[in-house]
DNA sequence: CTGTTAGCGCTTTCAG
DNA sequence: CTGAAAGCGCTAACAG
């Protein structure tokens, strides 16, 4: 459905103020001191009286500015994306731009679709905040779409690696996860489990790689690290914990590649009577706000998500630079009480 | 910044496919079976080859559809608004519309600004998900703005009472809070405290009124209910708890008008060594996801936020109905362990 | 089914 | 500083 009836237009205003269309345009939407104060006043009053609202589409079409940007993410209720969105929205707002949000719920088709729609809207910039998908077809299609965006004079930027040319805000997934793995190893853990999401998400790959590398550095051979894959979500975390338990858990520590998964896992573990960290240490990634409030507070790696979103939007909006930039974001290890040294007790899942 | 260079246009496609502009339009963006398969094929291929992307602004201007809607909320990282946004975005998506999000951070000026901008974008619908502000100037300005939106053929809807004519999705703030007050009274609490946000937010008023009414019904006179006001945020909740403690708390139960405030309050209480619920019972409102995960899990009132957002968007998008509709949303009391019967011990803030 | 012809509402040269 | 005129890219009557 489009808007059928129309409101007052610029010519209505011009007529009411007894000036030419061009003058009205300059007075209302043009730069400053270009129209005589007398006319300007008359025009502004007429506009107010008539309830004139400029038609952004006409403005855009006539070569004016659009001042809109697009943001593609998976799910706004996921605190990870919400934080990124907050930063991106704030940055856009600072430059006077409106943000259009597309929720993909992890579908690459939907993601491509949104980029296309944003292009149709002639947005000035697009920020892609999903995880990159390690899929050639997707990558080729997205690359083409984004090339178009660029040729049309617009910008774009990624949050986290997508293996597609463009500006990138790159959190230190590898390093952060390595610190986590190392910390666990140093705590004496010798049998680790990692609950990863779908392995075609580049973020997941990097975190797992880093974790394994860190653990190895701490003396835990990769062969002692079990890997279980489940969706990158709270339910996925729950499922991972269940699988771990059902399989006769031999690990003394569990790394969930994202906090949201860790939350689900903690739920499940607690329900099953597994004590954290006594029976099993638990770590997540991102340091989403509720992590510190859980029982026990969960160790994780902190990323400044809001700044990441803001930076990505700034990069996407910056049409000055020539080449593509990569902004590295540090990851900070945050140890809380969900991690403890391995005790002499053999961990089991039968005690409170 | 607007997009300067332009990509291929419909006429480029038409020329390449050797057909008229109109035919190309019909084939690409028009309805179905209206163009011969042969031409259609040629046109589609030309479009693909050229990388044609329709100009949504031109389409909108030419009387086509815009398929965009606006959503105004306070802060996307607040789980309350995130949940509403999710529902609203999903509903819009179902109807093929893109959502533009405006974050007001509780500024009425910004709110009016966004509505204005959305109007300029000729959005089909606007959903206002802030709390209503009990302010005449605001209300008058907003009413006028929304009248314009309607006259222009667009729709709009509120989430929660704004005292402005329009569709409304109305959670049972009063009833839910009353149940809370009653429950506390029935638990034996005789001295209550309520941490309310700015009293010009209608949501706050309704919740407090309801709470007091419920407590009275349970035998607690209104005079035994202390009220402390702080911002409607986590920090506000913290501040409220601090004030309560500093004032020499006589209440045995604290009602925070929103979960987010309750989270802050719980933080502060715990830090101060006040045991919940032993020393003080705590209740919130909304049943945001993390409430059940806190220690102790916090009693609250559940609202189906996502459905509320979805419903509001549907109402705003529905241009069929004649009058304004009000959709009531039930509130469900959720008692968890942050509430307990008052013990014989006089509550104090000095014990673990 | 397909082509022609007007605009949608605004910004912008280009003249005065 | 102000007015007149030419589109921006597309859809929507109208004709064929």
Tab-separated table of C-alpha atoms in Angstrom, chain B residues 67-281:
chain	number	residue	atom	x	y	z
B	67	UNK	CA	6.595	-0.107	1.540
B	68	UNK	CA	8.358	1.471	4.427
B	69	UNK	CA	7.173	1.969	7.950
B	70	UNK	CA	8.577	3.876	10.880
B	71	UNK	CA	9.165	2.701	14.409
B	72	UNK	CA	9.875	5.106	17.226
B	73	UNK	CA	11.282	3.780	20.448
B	74	UNK	CA	13.534	4.871	23.269
B	75	UNK	CA	16.490	2.566	23.101
B	76	UNK	CA	16.951	-0.580	21.140
B	77	UNK	CA	19.232	-2.108	23.753
B	78	UNK	CA	16.510	-1.979	26.363
B	79	UNK	CA	15.091	-5.499	26.198
B	80	UNK	CA	11.578	-4.130	26.590
B	81	UNK	CA	11.833	-2.150	23.394
B	82	UNK	CA	13.911	-4.754	21.637
B	83	UNK	CA	11.123	-7.279	22.085
B	84	UNK	CA	8.513	-4.849	20.842
B	85	UNK	CA	10.738	-3.972	17.901
B	86	UNK	CA	11.147	-7.589	17.023
B	87	UNK	CA	7.408	-8.071	16.776
B	88	UNK	CA	6.898	-4.871	14.848
B	89	UNK	CA	9.689	-5.645	12.421
B	90	UNK	CA	8.369	-9.140	11.862
B	91	UNK	CA	4.869	-7.858	11.167
B	92	UNK	CA	6.157	-5.270	8.727
B	93	UNK	CA	8.322	-7.838	7.070
B	94	UNK	CA	5.325	-10.100	6.600
B	95	UNK	CA	3.700	-7.358	4.599
B	96	UNK	CA	6.847	-6.704	2.628
B	97	UNK	CA	7.691	-3.470	4.353
B	98	UNK	CA	10.991	-2.149	5.538
B	99	UNK	CA	11.271	-0.676	8.997
B	100	UNK	CA	13.030	2.562	9.775
B	101	UNK	CA	13.956	2.891	13.411
B	102	UNK	CA	14.261	6.067	15.387
B	103	UNK	CA	15.786	6.064	18.861
B	104	UNK	CA	14.609	8.905	21.008
B	105	UNK	CA	16.449	8.195	24.245
B	106	UNK	CA	13.362	9.595	25.918
B	107	UNK	CA	13.445	12.992	24.335
B	108	UNK	CA	10.051	14.247	23.220
B	109	UNK	CA	11.712	16.609	20.805
B	110	UNK	CA	13.481	13.753	19.118
B	111	UNK	CA	10.267	11.800	19.054
B	112	UNK	CA	8.446	14.549	17.216
B	113	UNK	CA	11.399	14.889	14.935
B	114	UNK	CA	11.298	11.279	13.914
B	115	UNK	CA	7.614	11.352	13.214
B	116	UNK	CA	8.235	14.339	11.018
B	117	UNK	CA	11.032	12.593	9.176
B	118	UNK	CA	8.921	9.502	8.734
B	119	UNK	CA	6.213	11.637	7.298
B	120	UNK	CA	8.689	13.107	4.863
B	121	UNK	CA	9.555	9.565	3.878
B	122	UNK	CA	5.874	8.987	3.287
B	123	UNK	CA	5.929	5.841	5.365
B	124	UNK	CA	2.796	3.756	5.214
B	125	UNK	CA	2.682	3.437	8.973
B	126	UNK	CA	4.248	4.694	12.162
B	127	UNK	CA	4.396	2.802	15.426
B	128	UNK	CA	5.107	4.799	18.547
B	129	UNK	CA	6.476	2.536	21.195
B	130	UNK	CA	7.636	5.033	23.757
B	131	UNK	CA	5.742	5.650	26.914
B	132	UNK	CA	3.284	8.438	26.528
B	133	UNK	CA	4.343	11.748	27.948
B	134	UNK	CA	1.858	13.549	30.053
B	135	UNK	CA	2.619	16.942	28.604
B	136	UNK	CA	0.156	19.170	26.814
B	137	UNK	CA	2.602	20.762	24.440
B	138	UNK	CA	3.948	17.425	23.365
B	139	UNK	CA	0.524	15.977	22.983
B	140	UNK	CA	-0.726	18.844	20.856
B	141	UNK	CA	2.268	18.776	18.574
B	142	UNK	CA	2.171	15.028	18.207
B	143	UNK	CA	-1.540	15.036	17.537
B	144	UNK	CA	-1.073	17.498	14.756
B	145	UNK	CA	1.791	15.528	13.279
B	146	UNK	CA	-0.184	12.330	13.342
B	147	UNK	CA	-3.244	14.004	11.868
B	148	UNK	CA	-1.034	14.951	8.992
B	149	UNK	CA	0.115	11.390	8.660
B	150	UNK	CA	-3.471	10.255	8.472
B	151	UNK	CA	-4.500	12.903	6.017
B	152	UNK	CA	-1.645	11.825	3.825
B	153	UNK	CA	-3.163	8.371	3.784
B	154	UNK	CA	-0.826	6.730	6.274
B	155	UNK	CA	-1.562	4.956	9.510
B	156	UNK	CA	-0.083	4.893	12.980
B	157	UNK	CA	-0.518	3.159	16.294
B	158	UNK	CA	0.656	3.475	19.855
B	159	UNK	CA	2.024	0.902	22.184
B	160	UNK	CA	0.605	1.909	25.564
B	161	UNK	CA	-1.503	4.907	26.355
B	162	UNK	CA	-0.506	8.272	24.944
B	163	UNK	CA	-3.781	10.100	25.400
B	164	UNK	CA	-3.723	10.978	21.755
B	165	UNK	CA	-6.393	9.709	19.367
B	166	UNK	CA	-5.243	6.638	17.473
B	167	UNK	CA	-5.036	2.878	17.543
B	168	UNK	CA	-3.594	1.654	20.815
B	169	UNK	CA	-2.132	-1.593	22.044
B	170	UNK	CA	-2.849	-1.312	25.700
B	171	UNK	CA	-1.160	-3.568	28.214
B	172	UNK	CA	-3.007	-4.000	31.442
B	173	UNK	CA	-0.551	-1.975	33.451
B	174	UNK	CA	-3.067	-1.168	36.105
B	175	UNK	CA	-4.348	-4.702	36.533
B	176	UNK	CA	-0.928	-6.283	36.472
B	177	UNK	CA	0.450	-3.896	39.027
B	178	UNK	CA	-2.640	-4.363	41.159
B	179	UNK	CA	-2.045	-8.111	41.188
B	180	UNK	CA	1.489	-7.425	42.283
B	181	UNK	CA	0.390	-5.135	45.088
B	182	UNK	CA	-2.220	-7.556	46.197
B	183	UNK	CA	0.216	-10.465	46.157
B	184	UNK	CA	2.627	-8.570	48.330
B	185	UNK	CA	-0.095	-7.626	50.759
B	186	UNK	CA	-1.259	-11.205	50.923
B	187	UNK	CA	2.285	-12.239	51.708
B	188	UNK	CA	1.967	-10.149	54.812
B	189	UNK	CA	3.880	-7.077	53.740
B	190	UNK	CA	2.556	-3.993	55.425
B	191	UNK	CA	5.067	-1.383	54.469
B	192	UNK	CA	5.761	-1.036	50.745
B	193	UNK	CA	8.027	1.059	48.593
B	194	UNK	CA	7.629	1.789	44.923
B	195	UNK	CA	10.406	2.986	42.711
B	196	UNK	CA	8.722	4.872	39.944
B	197	UNK	CA	10.172	6.574	36.969
B	198	UNK	CA	9.365	10.107	35.881
B	199	UNK	CA	5.729	10.610	36.691
B	200	UNK	CA	4.953	12.251	33.371
B	201	UNK	CA	5.170	8.854	31.729
B	202	UNK	CA	1.640	7.528	31.606
B	203	UNK	CA	2.847	3.958	31.907
B	204	UNK	CA	4.464	4.788	35.203
B	205	UNK	CA	1.333	6.440	36.507
B	206	UNK	CA	-0.864	3.508	35.646
B	207	UNK	CA	1.444	0.986	37.204
B	208	UNK	CA	1.784	2.903	40.393
B	209	UNK	CA	-1.927	3.534	40.636
B	210	UNK	CA	-2.639	-0.111	40.089
B	211	UNK	CA	-0.085	-1.188	42.605
B	212	UNK	CA	-1.468	1.069	45.287
B	213	UNK	CA	-5.000	-0.036	44.555
B	214	UNK	CA	-3.994	-3.687	44.747
B	215	UNK	CA	-2.127	-3.198	47.990
B	216	UNK	CA	-5.097	-1.397	49.474
B	217	UNK	CA	-7.350	-4.210	48.445
B	218	UNK	CA	-4.989	-6.463	50.356
B	219	UNK	CA	-5.174	-4.327	53.444
B	220	UNK	CA	-2.232	-1.999	53.093
B	221	UNK	CA	-3.265	1.643	53.305
B	222	UNK	CA	-1.830	3.942	50.675
B	223	UNK	CA	-0.145	5.901	53.408
B	224	UNK	CA	2.099	2.927	54.044
B	225	UNK	CA	3.444	2.996	50.524
B	226	UNK	CA	6.508	5.137	50.041
B	227	UNK	CA	7.283	6.408	46.645
B	228	UNK	CA	10.680	7.243	45.238
B	229	UNK	CA	11.191	8.529	41.756
B	230	UNK	CA	14.192	7.968	39.569
B	231	UNK	CA	14.889	7.608	35.882
B	232	UNK	CA	13.191	4.723	34.130
B	233	UNK	CA	16.437	2.837	33.672
B	234	UNK	CA	18.888	0.477	35.258
B	235	UNK	CA	20.756	3.342	36.847
B	236	UNK	CA	17.481	4.727	38.009
B	237	UNK	CA	16.793	1.441	39.751
B	238	UNK	CA	20.177	1.538	41.401
B	239	UNK	CA	19.588	5.049	42.592
B	240	UNK	CA	16.198	4.122	43.935
B	241	UNK	CA	17.617	1.254	45.952
B	242	UNK	CA	20.328	3.462	47.307
B	243	UNK	CA	17.821	6.094	48.345
B	244	UNK	CA	15.669	3.485	49.984
B	245	UNK	CA	18.607	2.178	51.967
B	246	UNK	CA	19.981	5.563	52.877
B	247	UNK	CA	16.594	6.682	54.071
B	248	UNK	CA	16.548	3.879	56.604
B	249	UNK	CA	14.339	1.443	54.835
B	250	UNK	CA	11.171	0.551	56.650
B	251	UNK	CA	9.524	-1.196	53.735
B	252	UNK	CA	9.629	-4.972	53.457
B	253	UNK	CA	8.974	-5.018	49.745
B	254	UNK	CA	10.020	-2.901	46.805
B	255	UNK	CA	8.148	-2.564	43.544
B	256	UNK	CA	10.133	-1.259	40.616
B	257	UNK	CA	7.878	-0.075	37.815
B	258	UNK	CA	10.007	-1.808	35.227
B	259	UNK	CA	12.225	-4.859	35.157
B	260	UNK	CA	15.172	-2.887	33.982
B	261	UNK	CA	14.893	-0.741	37.092
B	262	UNK	CA	14.506	-3.855	39.196
B	263	UNK	CA	17.744	-5.189	37.780
B	264	UNK	CA	19.581	-2.090	38.831
B	265	UNK	CA	17.937	-2.151	42.228
B	266	UNK	CA	18.864	-5.766	42.774
B	267	UNK	CA	22.467	-4.985	41.927
B	268	UNK	CA	22.558	-2.230	44.470
B	269	UNK	CA	20.744	-4.179	47.156
B	270	UNK	CA	23.012	-7.158	46.771
B	271	UNK	CA	26.062	-4.951	46.873
B	272	UNK	CA	24.756	-3.382	50.067
B	273	UNK	CA	24.314	-6.763	51.671
B	274	UNK	CA	20.560	-6.718	51.676
B	275	UNK	CA	19.215	-10.216	51.182
B	276	UNK	CA	16.372	-10.614	48.743
B	277	UNK	CA	13.784	-11.744	49.641
B	278	UNK	CA	14.728	-12.347	53.263
B	279	UNK	CA	15.322	-8.717	54.079
B	280	UNK	CA	13.338	-7.212	51.275
B	281	UNK	CA	11.055	-8.640	48.640
